[in-house]
Short mmCIF file of C-alpha atoms in Angstrom, two decimals:
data_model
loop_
_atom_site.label_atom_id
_atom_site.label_comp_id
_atom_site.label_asym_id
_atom_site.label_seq_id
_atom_site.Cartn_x
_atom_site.Cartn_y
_atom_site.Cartn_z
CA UNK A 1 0.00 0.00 0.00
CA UNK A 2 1.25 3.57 -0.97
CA UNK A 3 2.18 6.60 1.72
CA UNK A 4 0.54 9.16 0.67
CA UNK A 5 1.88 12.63 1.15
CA UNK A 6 -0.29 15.79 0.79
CA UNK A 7 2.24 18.87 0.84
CA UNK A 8 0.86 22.48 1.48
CA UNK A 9 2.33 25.95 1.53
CA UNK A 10 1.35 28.32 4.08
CA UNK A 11 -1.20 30.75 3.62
CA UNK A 12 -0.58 34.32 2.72
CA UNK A 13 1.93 36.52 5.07
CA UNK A 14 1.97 40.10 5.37
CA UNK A 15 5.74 39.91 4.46
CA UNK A 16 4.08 38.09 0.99
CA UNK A 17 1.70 41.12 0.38
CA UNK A 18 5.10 43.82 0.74
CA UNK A 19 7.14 41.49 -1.01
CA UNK A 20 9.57 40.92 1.37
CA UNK A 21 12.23 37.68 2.21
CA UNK A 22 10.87 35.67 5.06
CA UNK A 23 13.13 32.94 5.29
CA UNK A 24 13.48 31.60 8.85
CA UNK A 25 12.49 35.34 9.94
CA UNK A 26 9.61 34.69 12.54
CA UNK A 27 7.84 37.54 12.35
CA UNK A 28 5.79 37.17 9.17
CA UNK A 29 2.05 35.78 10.28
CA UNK A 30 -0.82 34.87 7.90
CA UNK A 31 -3.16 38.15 6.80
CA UNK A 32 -7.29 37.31 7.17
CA UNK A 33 -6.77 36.32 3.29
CA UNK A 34 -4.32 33.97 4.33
CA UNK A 35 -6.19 32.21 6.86
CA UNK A 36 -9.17 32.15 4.57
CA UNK A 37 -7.31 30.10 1.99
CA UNK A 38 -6.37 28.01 5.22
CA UNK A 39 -9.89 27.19 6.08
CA UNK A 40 -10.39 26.34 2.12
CA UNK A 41 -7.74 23.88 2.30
CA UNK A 42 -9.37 22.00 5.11
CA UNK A 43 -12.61 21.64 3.25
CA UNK A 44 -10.71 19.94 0.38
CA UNK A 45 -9.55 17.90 2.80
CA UNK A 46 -12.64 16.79 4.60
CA UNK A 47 -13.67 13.15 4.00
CA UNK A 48 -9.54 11.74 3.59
CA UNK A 49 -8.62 10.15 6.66
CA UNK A 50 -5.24 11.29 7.87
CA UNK A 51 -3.46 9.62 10.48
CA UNK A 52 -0.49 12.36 11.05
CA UNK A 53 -0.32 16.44 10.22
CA UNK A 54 3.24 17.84 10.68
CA UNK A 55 4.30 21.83 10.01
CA UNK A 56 7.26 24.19 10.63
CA UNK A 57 7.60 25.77 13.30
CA UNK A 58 7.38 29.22 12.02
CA UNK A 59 4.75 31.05 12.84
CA UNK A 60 2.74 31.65 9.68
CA UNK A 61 2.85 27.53 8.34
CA UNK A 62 1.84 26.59 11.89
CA UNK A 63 -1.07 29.23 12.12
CA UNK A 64 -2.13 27.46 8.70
CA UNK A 65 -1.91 24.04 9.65
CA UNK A 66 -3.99 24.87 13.45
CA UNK A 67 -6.39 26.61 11.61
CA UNK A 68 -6.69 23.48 9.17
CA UNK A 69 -6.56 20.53 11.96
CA UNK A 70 -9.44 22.73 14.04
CA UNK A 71 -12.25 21.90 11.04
CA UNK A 72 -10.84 18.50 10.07
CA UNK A 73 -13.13 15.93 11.44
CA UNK A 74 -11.59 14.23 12.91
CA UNK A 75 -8.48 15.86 13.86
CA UNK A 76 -5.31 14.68 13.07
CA UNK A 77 -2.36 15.17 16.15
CA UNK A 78 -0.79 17.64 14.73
CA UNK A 79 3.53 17.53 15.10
CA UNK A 80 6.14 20.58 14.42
CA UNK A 81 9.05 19.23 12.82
CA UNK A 82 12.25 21.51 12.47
CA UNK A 83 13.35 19.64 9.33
CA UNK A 84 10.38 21.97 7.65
CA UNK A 85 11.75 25.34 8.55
CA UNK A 86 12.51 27.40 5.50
CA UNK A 87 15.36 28.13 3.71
CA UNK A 88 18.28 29.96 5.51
CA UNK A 89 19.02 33.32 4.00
CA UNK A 90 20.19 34.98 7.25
CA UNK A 91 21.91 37.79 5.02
CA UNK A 92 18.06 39.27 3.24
CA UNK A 93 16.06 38.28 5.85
CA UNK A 94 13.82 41.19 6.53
CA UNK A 95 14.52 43.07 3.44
CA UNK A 96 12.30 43.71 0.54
CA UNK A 97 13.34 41.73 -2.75
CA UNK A 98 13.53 45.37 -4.77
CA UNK A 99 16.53 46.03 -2.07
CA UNK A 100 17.81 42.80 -2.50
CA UNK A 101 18.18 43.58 -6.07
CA UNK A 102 19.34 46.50 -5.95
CA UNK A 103 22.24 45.86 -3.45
CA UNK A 104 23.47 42.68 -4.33
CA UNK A 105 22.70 42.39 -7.91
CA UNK A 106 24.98 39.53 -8.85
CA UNK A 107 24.14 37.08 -6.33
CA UNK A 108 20.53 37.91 -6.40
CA UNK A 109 20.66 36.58 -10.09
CA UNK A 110 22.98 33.26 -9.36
CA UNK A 111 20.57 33.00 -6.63
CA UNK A 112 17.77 33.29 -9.49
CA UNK A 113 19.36 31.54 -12.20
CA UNK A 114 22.13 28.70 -10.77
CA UNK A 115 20.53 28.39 -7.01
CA UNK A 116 22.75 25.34 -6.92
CA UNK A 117 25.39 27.37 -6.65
CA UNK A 118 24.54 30.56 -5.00
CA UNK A 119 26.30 30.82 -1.15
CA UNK A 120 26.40 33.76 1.38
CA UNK A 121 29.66 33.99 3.17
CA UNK A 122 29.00 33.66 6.66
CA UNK A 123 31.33 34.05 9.92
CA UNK A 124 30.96 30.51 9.92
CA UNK A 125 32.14 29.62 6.88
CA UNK A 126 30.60 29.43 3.64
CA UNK A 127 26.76 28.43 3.41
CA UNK A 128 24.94 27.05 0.59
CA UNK A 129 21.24 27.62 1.05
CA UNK A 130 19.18 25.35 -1.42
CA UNK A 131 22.05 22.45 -1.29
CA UNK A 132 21.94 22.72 2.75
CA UNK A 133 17.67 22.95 2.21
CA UNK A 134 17.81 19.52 -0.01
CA UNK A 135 19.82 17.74 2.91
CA UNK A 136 17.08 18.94 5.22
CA UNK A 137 14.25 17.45 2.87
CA UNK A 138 15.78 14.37 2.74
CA UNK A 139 16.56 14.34 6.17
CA UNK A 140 12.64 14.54 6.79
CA UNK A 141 12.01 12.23 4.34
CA UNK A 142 13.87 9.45 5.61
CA UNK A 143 12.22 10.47 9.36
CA UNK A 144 8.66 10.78 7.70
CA UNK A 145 8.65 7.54 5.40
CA UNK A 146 9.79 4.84 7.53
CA UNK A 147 7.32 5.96 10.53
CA UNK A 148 4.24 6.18 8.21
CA UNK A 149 4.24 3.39 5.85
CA UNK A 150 0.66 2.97 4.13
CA UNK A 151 -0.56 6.40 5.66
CA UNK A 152 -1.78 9.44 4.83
CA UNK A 153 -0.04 12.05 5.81
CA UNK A 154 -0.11 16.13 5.08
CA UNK A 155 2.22 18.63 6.09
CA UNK A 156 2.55 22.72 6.09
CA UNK A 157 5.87 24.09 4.61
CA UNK A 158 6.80 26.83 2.93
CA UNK A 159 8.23 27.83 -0.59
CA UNK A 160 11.67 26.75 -0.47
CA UNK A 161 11.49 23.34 1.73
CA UNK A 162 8.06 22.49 -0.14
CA UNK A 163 9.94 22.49 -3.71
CA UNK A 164 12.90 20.90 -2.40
CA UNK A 165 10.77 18.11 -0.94
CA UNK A 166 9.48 17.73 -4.11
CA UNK A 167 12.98 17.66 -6.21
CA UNK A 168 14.28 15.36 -3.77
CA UNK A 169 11.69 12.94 -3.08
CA UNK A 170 11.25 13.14 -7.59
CA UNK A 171 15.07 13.05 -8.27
CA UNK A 172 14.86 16.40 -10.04
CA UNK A 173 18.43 18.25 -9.43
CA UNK A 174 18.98 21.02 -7.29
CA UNK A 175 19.51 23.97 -10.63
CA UNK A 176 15.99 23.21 -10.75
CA UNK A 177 14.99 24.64 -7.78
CA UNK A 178 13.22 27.68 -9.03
CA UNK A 179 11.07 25.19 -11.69
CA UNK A 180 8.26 24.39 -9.39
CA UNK A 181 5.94 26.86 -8.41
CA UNK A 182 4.23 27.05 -4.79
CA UNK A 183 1.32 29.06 -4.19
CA UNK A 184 -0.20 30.34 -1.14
CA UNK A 185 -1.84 26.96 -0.28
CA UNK A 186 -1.19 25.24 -3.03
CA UNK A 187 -2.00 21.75 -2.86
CA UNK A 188 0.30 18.42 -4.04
CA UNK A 189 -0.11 14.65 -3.47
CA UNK A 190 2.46 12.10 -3.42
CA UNK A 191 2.69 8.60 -3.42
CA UNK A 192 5.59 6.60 -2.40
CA UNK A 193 5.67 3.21 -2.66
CA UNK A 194 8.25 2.86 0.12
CA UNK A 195 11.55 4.71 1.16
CA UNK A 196 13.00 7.86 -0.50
CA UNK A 197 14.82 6.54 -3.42
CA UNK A 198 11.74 3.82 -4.31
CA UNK A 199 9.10 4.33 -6.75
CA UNK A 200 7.51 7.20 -6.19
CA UNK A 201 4.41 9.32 -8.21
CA UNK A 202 3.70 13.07 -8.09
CA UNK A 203 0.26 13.12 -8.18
CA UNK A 204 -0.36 16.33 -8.76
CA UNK A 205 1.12 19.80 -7.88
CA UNK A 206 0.18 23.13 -6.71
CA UNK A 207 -3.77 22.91 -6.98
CA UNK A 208 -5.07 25.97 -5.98
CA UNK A 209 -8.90 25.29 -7.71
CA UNK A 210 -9.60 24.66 -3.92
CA UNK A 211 -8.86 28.45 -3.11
CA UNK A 212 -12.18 29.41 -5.54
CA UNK A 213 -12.61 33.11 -5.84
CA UNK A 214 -9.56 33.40 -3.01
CA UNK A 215 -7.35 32.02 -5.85
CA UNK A 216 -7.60 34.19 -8.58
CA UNK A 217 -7.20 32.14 -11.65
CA UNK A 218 -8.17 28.77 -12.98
CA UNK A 219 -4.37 28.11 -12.60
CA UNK A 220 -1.56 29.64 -10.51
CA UNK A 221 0.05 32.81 -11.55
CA UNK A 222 3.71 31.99 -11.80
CA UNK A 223 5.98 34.80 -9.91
CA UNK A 224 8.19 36.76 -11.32
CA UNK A 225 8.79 38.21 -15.00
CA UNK A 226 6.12 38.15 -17.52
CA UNK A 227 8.26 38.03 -20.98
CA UNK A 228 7.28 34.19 -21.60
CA UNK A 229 4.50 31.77 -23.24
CA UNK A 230 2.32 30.36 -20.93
CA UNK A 231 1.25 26.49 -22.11
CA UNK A 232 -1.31 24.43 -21.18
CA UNK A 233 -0.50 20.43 -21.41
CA UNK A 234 -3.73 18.79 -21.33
CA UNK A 235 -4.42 15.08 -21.77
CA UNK A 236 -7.55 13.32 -23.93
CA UNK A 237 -10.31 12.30 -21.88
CA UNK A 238 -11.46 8.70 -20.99
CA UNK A 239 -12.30 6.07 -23.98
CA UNK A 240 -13.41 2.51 -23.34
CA UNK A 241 -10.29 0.95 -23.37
CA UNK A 242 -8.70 3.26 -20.84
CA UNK A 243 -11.34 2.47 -18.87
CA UNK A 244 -11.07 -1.68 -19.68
CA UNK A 245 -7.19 -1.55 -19.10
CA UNK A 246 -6.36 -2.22 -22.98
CA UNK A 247 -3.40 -0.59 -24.44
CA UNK A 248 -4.26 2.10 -27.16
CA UNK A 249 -0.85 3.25 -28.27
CA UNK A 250 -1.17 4.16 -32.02
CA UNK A 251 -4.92 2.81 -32.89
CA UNK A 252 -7.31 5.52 -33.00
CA UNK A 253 -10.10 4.86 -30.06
CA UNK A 254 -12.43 7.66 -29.85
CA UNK A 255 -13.36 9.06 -26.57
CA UNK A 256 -16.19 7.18 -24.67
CA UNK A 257 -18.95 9.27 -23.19
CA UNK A 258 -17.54 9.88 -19.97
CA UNK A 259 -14.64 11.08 -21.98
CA UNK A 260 -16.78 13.76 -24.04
CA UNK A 261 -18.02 14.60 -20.52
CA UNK A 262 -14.68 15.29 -19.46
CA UNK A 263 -13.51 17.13 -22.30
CA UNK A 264 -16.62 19.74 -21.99
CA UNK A 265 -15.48 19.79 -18.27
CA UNK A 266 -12.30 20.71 -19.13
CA UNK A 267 -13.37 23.23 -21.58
CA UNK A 268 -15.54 25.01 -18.88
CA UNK A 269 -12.55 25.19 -16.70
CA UNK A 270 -10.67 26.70 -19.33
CA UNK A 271 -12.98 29.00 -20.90
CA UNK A 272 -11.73 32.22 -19.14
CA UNK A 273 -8.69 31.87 -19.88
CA UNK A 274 -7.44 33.86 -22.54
CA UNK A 275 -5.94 31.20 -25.29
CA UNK A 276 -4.15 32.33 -28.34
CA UNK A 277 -2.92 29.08 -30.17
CA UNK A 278 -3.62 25.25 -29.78
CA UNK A 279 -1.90 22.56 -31.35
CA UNK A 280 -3.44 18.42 -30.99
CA UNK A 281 -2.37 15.15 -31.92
CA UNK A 282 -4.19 14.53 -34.71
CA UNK A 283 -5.82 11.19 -33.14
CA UNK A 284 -8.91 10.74 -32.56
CA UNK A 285 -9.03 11.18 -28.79
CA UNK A 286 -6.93 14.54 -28.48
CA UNK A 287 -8.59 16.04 -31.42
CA UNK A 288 -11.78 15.75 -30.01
CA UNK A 289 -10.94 16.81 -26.60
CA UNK A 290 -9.27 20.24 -28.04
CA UNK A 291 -11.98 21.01 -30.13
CA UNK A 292 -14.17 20.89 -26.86
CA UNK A 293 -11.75 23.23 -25.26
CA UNK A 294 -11.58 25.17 -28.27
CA UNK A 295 -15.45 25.52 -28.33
CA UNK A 296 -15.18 28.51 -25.56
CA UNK A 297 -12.59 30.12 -28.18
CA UNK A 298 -13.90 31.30 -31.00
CA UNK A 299 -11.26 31.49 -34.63
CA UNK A 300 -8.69 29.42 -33.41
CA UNK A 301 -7.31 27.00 -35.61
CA UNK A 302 -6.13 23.51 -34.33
CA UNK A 303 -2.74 22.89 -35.38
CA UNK A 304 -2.09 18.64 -35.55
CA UNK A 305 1.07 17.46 -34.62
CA UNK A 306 2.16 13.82 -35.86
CA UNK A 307 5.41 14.20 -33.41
CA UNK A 308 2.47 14.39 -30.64
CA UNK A 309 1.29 10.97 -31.38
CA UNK A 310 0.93 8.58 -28.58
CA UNK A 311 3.93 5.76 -27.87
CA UNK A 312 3.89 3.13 -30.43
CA UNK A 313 3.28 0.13 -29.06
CA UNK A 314 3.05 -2.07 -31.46
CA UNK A 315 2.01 -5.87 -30.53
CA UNK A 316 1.06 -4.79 -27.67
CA UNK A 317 -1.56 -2.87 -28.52
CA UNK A 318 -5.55 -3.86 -28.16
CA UNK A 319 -3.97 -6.24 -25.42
CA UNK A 320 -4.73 -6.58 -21.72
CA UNK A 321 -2.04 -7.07 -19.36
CA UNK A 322 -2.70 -10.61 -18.74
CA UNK A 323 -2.15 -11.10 -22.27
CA UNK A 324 0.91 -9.63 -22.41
CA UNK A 325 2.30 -11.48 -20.11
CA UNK A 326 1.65 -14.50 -21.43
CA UNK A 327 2.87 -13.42 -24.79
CA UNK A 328 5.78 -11.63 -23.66
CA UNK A 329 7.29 -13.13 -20.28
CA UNK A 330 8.38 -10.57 -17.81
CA UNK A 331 8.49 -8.30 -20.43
CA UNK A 332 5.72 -6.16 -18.88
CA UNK A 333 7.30 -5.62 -15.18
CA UNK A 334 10.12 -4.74 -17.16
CA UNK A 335 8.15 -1.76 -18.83
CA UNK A 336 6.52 -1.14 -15.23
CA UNK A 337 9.96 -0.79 -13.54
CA UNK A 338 12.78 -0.14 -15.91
CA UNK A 339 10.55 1.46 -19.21
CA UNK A 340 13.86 2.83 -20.53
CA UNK A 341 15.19 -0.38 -21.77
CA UNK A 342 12.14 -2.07 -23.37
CA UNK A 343 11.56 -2.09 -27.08
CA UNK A 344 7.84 -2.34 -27.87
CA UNK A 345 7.77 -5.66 -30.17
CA UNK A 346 7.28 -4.05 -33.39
CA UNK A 347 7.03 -0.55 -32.05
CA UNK A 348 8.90 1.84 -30.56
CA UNK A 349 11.01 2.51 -27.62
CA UNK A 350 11.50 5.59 -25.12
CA UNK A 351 13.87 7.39 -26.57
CA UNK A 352 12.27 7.90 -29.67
CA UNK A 353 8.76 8.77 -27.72
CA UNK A 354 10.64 11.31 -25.89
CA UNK A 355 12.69 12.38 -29.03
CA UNK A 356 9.75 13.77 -31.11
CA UNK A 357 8.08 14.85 -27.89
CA UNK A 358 10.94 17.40 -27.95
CA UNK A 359 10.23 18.32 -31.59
CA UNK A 360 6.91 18.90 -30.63
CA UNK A 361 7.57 21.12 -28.22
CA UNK A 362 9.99 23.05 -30.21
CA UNK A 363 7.15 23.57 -32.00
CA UNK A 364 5.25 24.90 -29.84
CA UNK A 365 7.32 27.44 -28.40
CA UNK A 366 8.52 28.87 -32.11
CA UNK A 367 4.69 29.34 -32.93
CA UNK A 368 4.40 31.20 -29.17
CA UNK A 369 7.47 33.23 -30.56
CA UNK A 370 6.55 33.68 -33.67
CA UNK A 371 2.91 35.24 -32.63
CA UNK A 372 4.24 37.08 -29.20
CA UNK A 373 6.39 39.32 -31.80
CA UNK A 374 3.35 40.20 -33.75
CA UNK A 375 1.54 40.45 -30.53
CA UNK A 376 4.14 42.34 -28.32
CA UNK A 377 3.19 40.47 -25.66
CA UNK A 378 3.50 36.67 -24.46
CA UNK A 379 0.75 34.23 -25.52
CA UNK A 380 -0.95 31.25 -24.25
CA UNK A 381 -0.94 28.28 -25.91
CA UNK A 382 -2.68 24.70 -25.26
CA UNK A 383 -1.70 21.30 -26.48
CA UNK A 384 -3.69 18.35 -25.94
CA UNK A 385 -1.65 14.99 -26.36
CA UNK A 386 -1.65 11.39 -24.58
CA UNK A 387 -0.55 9.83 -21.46
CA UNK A 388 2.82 8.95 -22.43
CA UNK A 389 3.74 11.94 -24.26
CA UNK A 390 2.72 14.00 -21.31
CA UNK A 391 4.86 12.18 -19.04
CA UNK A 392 7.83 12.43 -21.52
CA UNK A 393 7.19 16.64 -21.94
CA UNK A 394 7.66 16.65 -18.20
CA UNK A 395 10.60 15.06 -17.48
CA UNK A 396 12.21 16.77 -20.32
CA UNK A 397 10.91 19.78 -18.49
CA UNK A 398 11.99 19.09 -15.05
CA UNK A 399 15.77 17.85 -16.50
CA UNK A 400 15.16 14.00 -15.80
CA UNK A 401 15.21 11.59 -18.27
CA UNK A 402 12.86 7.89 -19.70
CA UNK A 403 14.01 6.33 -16.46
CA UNK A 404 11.46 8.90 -15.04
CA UNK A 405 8.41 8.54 -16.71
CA UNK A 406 6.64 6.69 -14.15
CA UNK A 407 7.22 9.52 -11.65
CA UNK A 408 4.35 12.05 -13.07
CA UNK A 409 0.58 11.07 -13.19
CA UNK A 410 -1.40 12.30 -16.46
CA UNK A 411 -5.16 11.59 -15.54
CA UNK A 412 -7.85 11.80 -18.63
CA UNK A 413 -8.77 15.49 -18.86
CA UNK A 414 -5.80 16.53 -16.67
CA UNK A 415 -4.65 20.33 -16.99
CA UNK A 416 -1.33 21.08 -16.17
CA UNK A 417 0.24 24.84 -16.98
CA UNK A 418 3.83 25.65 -17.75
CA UNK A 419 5.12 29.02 -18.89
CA UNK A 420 8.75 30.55 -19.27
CA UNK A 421 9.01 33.94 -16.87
CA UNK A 422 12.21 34.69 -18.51
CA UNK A 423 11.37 33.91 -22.29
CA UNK A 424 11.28 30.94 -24.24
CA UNK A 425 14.90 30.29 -24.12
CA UNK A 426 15.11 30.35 -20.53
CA UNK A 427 14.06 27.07 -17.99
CA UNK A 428 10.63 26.36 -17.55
CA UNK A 429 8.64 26.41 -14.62
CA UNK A 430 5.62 24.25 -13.82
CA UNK A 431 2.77 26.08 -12.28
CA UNK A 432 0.83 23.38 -11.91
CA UNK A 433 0.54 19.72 -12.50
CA UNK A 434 -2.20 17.49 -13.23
CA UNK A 435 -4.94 19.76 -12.32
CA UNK A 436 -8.48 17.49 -11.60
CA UNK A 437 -10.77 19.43 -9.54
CA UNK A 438 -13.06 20.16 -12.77
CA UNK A 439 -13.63 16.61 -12.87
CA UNK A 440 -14.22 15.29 -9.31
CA UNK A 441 -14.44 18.05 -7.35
CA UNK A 442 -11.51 16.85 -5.09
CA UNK A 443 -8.05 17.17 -4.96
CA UNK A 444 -7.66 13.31 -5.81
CA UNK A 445 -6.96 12.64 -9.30
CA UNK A 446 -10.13 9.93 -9.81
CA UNK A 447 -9.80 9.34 -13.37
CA UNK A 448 -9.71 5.81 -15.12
CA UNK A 449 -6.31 4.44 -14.28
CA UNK A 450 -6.28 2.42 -17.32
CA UNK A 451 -3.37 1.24 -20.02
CA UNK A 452 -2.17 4.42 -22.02
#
């Protein structure tokens, strides 16, 4: 049985509203707005049975987890744990990030742009804060994990020690520190299947849907610059074989009718949101679904992408597991736990999946180039593509590689949101993975957890 992890970030501070460093400072507390999205979290978390609630110490994570634990029913024990404080920055805490800036404009951008290898220099000695704050994740990780196998278990953090919880427990490296966005309680899930360094699934990450009208948008706002695309990775909804537990691969299975269902859900989620470009797999199940989302966006043409095709795989596909098995001994816990060294009989491998995903992609960001300079400003774009592909985009994305792919859950009618702060050239940063709520109303991905 899984150990389920639910991480959440504080709720808003007043030193977030004046934009200033917090760090281990103590003397940021939530705002009424703040523990408002507090009590919003423990609604979406009424009904899941949790057997153990830790936070940091600080004051404004463990104002947001009391708040939560006093309207869970019933209520967890709730535990500080010091291997949650935030990230050590004893040299800008207190000081607004426009000072920052403007007095220590180099290592403000290493600290932005190689945070693996920014350090203050400390009468101590030298410090390296996100390197030191990835020793402390693991550090709770290893605690956490052993003493709550086959739990549930959430926890309150903050910005820094939430994403490197995250990298660490997803093997993402530490340059990436800045990828993965955390909003004021923001929501992720993750499953472990055992100890830190076993298979392990990010459920999702950084649902805010939760927050309602307190959150703004139907997906995070990512911090920072605004000179980027903005791309929305959604996958096809359900057909009848996802739903049977037949692998699809290559033939064309239309969506079933709880997978029209979902793509109209998805395109009501979507329908504010101001999209400028789309681009499909040209099977039948994408298509369908983007032309759904595309009904709420009037004259925009659906581009089709071959290199957005789902993973080839060949004799395997129409099968069930059992048959494949029986057909192709241990072949199939092979693809389960080492998918980056099985050749699909008569179709294709990983590489080559995650070699045209990259194509696509390319794709996709010329076309939000090519239209942001007749624009003059940075577009949106969607793309609607398959489980597999998804899964490949991401890891590309995060810097890990087909040895990964099992790490990132893609759920029929999913939503996830990427965008580039810095431009298209720069790294990406994931606002939000894997985005559900539309569907079930929960922050549990409940789709069909059938074959891709």
């Amino acid at each position: 049985m899984a150990t389920r992890v639910i991480l959440i970030r504080h709720g808003q501070s007043n030193f977030n509203t004046r934009r200033i460093i917090q760090g281990r400072c103590d003397q940021s507390v939530l705002t009424d707005l703040g523990r408002n999205q507090a009590t919003q979290v423990a609604i979406a978390l009424q009904g899941l049975a949790i057997d153990a609630f830790y936070c940091s110490p600080l004051q404004r994570a463990r104002q947001t987890a009391e708040t939560i634990c006093q309207q869970l029913q019933p209520a967890p024990p709730l535990t500080t744990n010091e291997l949650l404080r935030e990230v050590d920055l004893p040299l800008w805490e207190g000081m607004a990030v426009s000072d920052v800036k403007a007095q220590f404009p180099e290592a403000y951008d290493q600290w932005k742009h190689r945070p693996h290898e920014f350090s203050m220099a400390l009468a101590s000695g030298t410090h390296f804060p996100v390197l030191s704050l990835r020793e402390q994740a693991k550090a709770f990780w290893e605690e956490i994990l052993s003493r709550h196998q086959g739990q549930t278990v959430a926890l309150v953090g903050h910005n820094g020690i939430n994403r490197c919880l995250l990298s660490t427990a997803l093997g993402i490296g530490p340059d990436r520190y800045h990828c993965l966005l955390q909003s004021n309680c923001g929501i992720s899930v993750l499953n472990f299947a055992g100890s830190l360094g076993d298979a392990v699934q990010l459920e999702s990450m950084n649902l805010t849907a939760h927050l309602g009208a307190l959150g703004g948008s139907a997906v995070p706002k990512p911090g920072g610059g605004d000179r980027g695309p903005q791309l929305l990775l959604v996958r096809h909804g359900e057909t009848e074989w996802n739903r049977q537990g037949r692998f699809q691969g290559q033939i064309d299975v239309p969506l079933n009718e709880t997978g029209h269902g979902q793509a109209a859900k998805v395109g009501n989620f979507l329908k504010d949101v101001a999209i400028d470009f789309a681009f499909s797999s040209p099977m039948a199940r994408p298509k369908a679904t983007a032309e759904a989302i595309l009904a709420h966006h009037s004259g925009l043409e659906l581009g089709l992408l071959d290199t957005l095709k789902e993973i080839g795989h060949g004799l395997w596909e129409g099968k069930y597991e059992s048959e494949i098995e029986a057909e192709y001994p241990g072949l199939l816990k092979q693809w389960q736990t080492h998918p980056e060294t099985v050749q699909m009989p008569e179709g294709e491998n990983l590489q080559q999946v995650f070699d045209r995903a990259e194509q696509a992609w390319a794709a996709v960001l010329a076309q939000a180039g090519e239209g942001a300079t007749l624009a003059d400003r940075p577009l949106t774009g969607l793309v609607v593509a398959h489980d597999a592909v998804n899964k490949a985009l991401l890891c590309q994305l995060t810097g890990l590689g087909p040895d990964s792919i099992w790490r990132f859950k893609q759920g029929n009618g999913g939503v996830t949101a990427i965008c580039y702060p810095d431009g298209p050239d720069s790294l990406p940063v994931l606002q939000a993975m894997n985005i559900t709520h539309h569907l079930s109303g929960t922050i549990l991905d409940k789709t069909a957890a059938g074959a891709l």
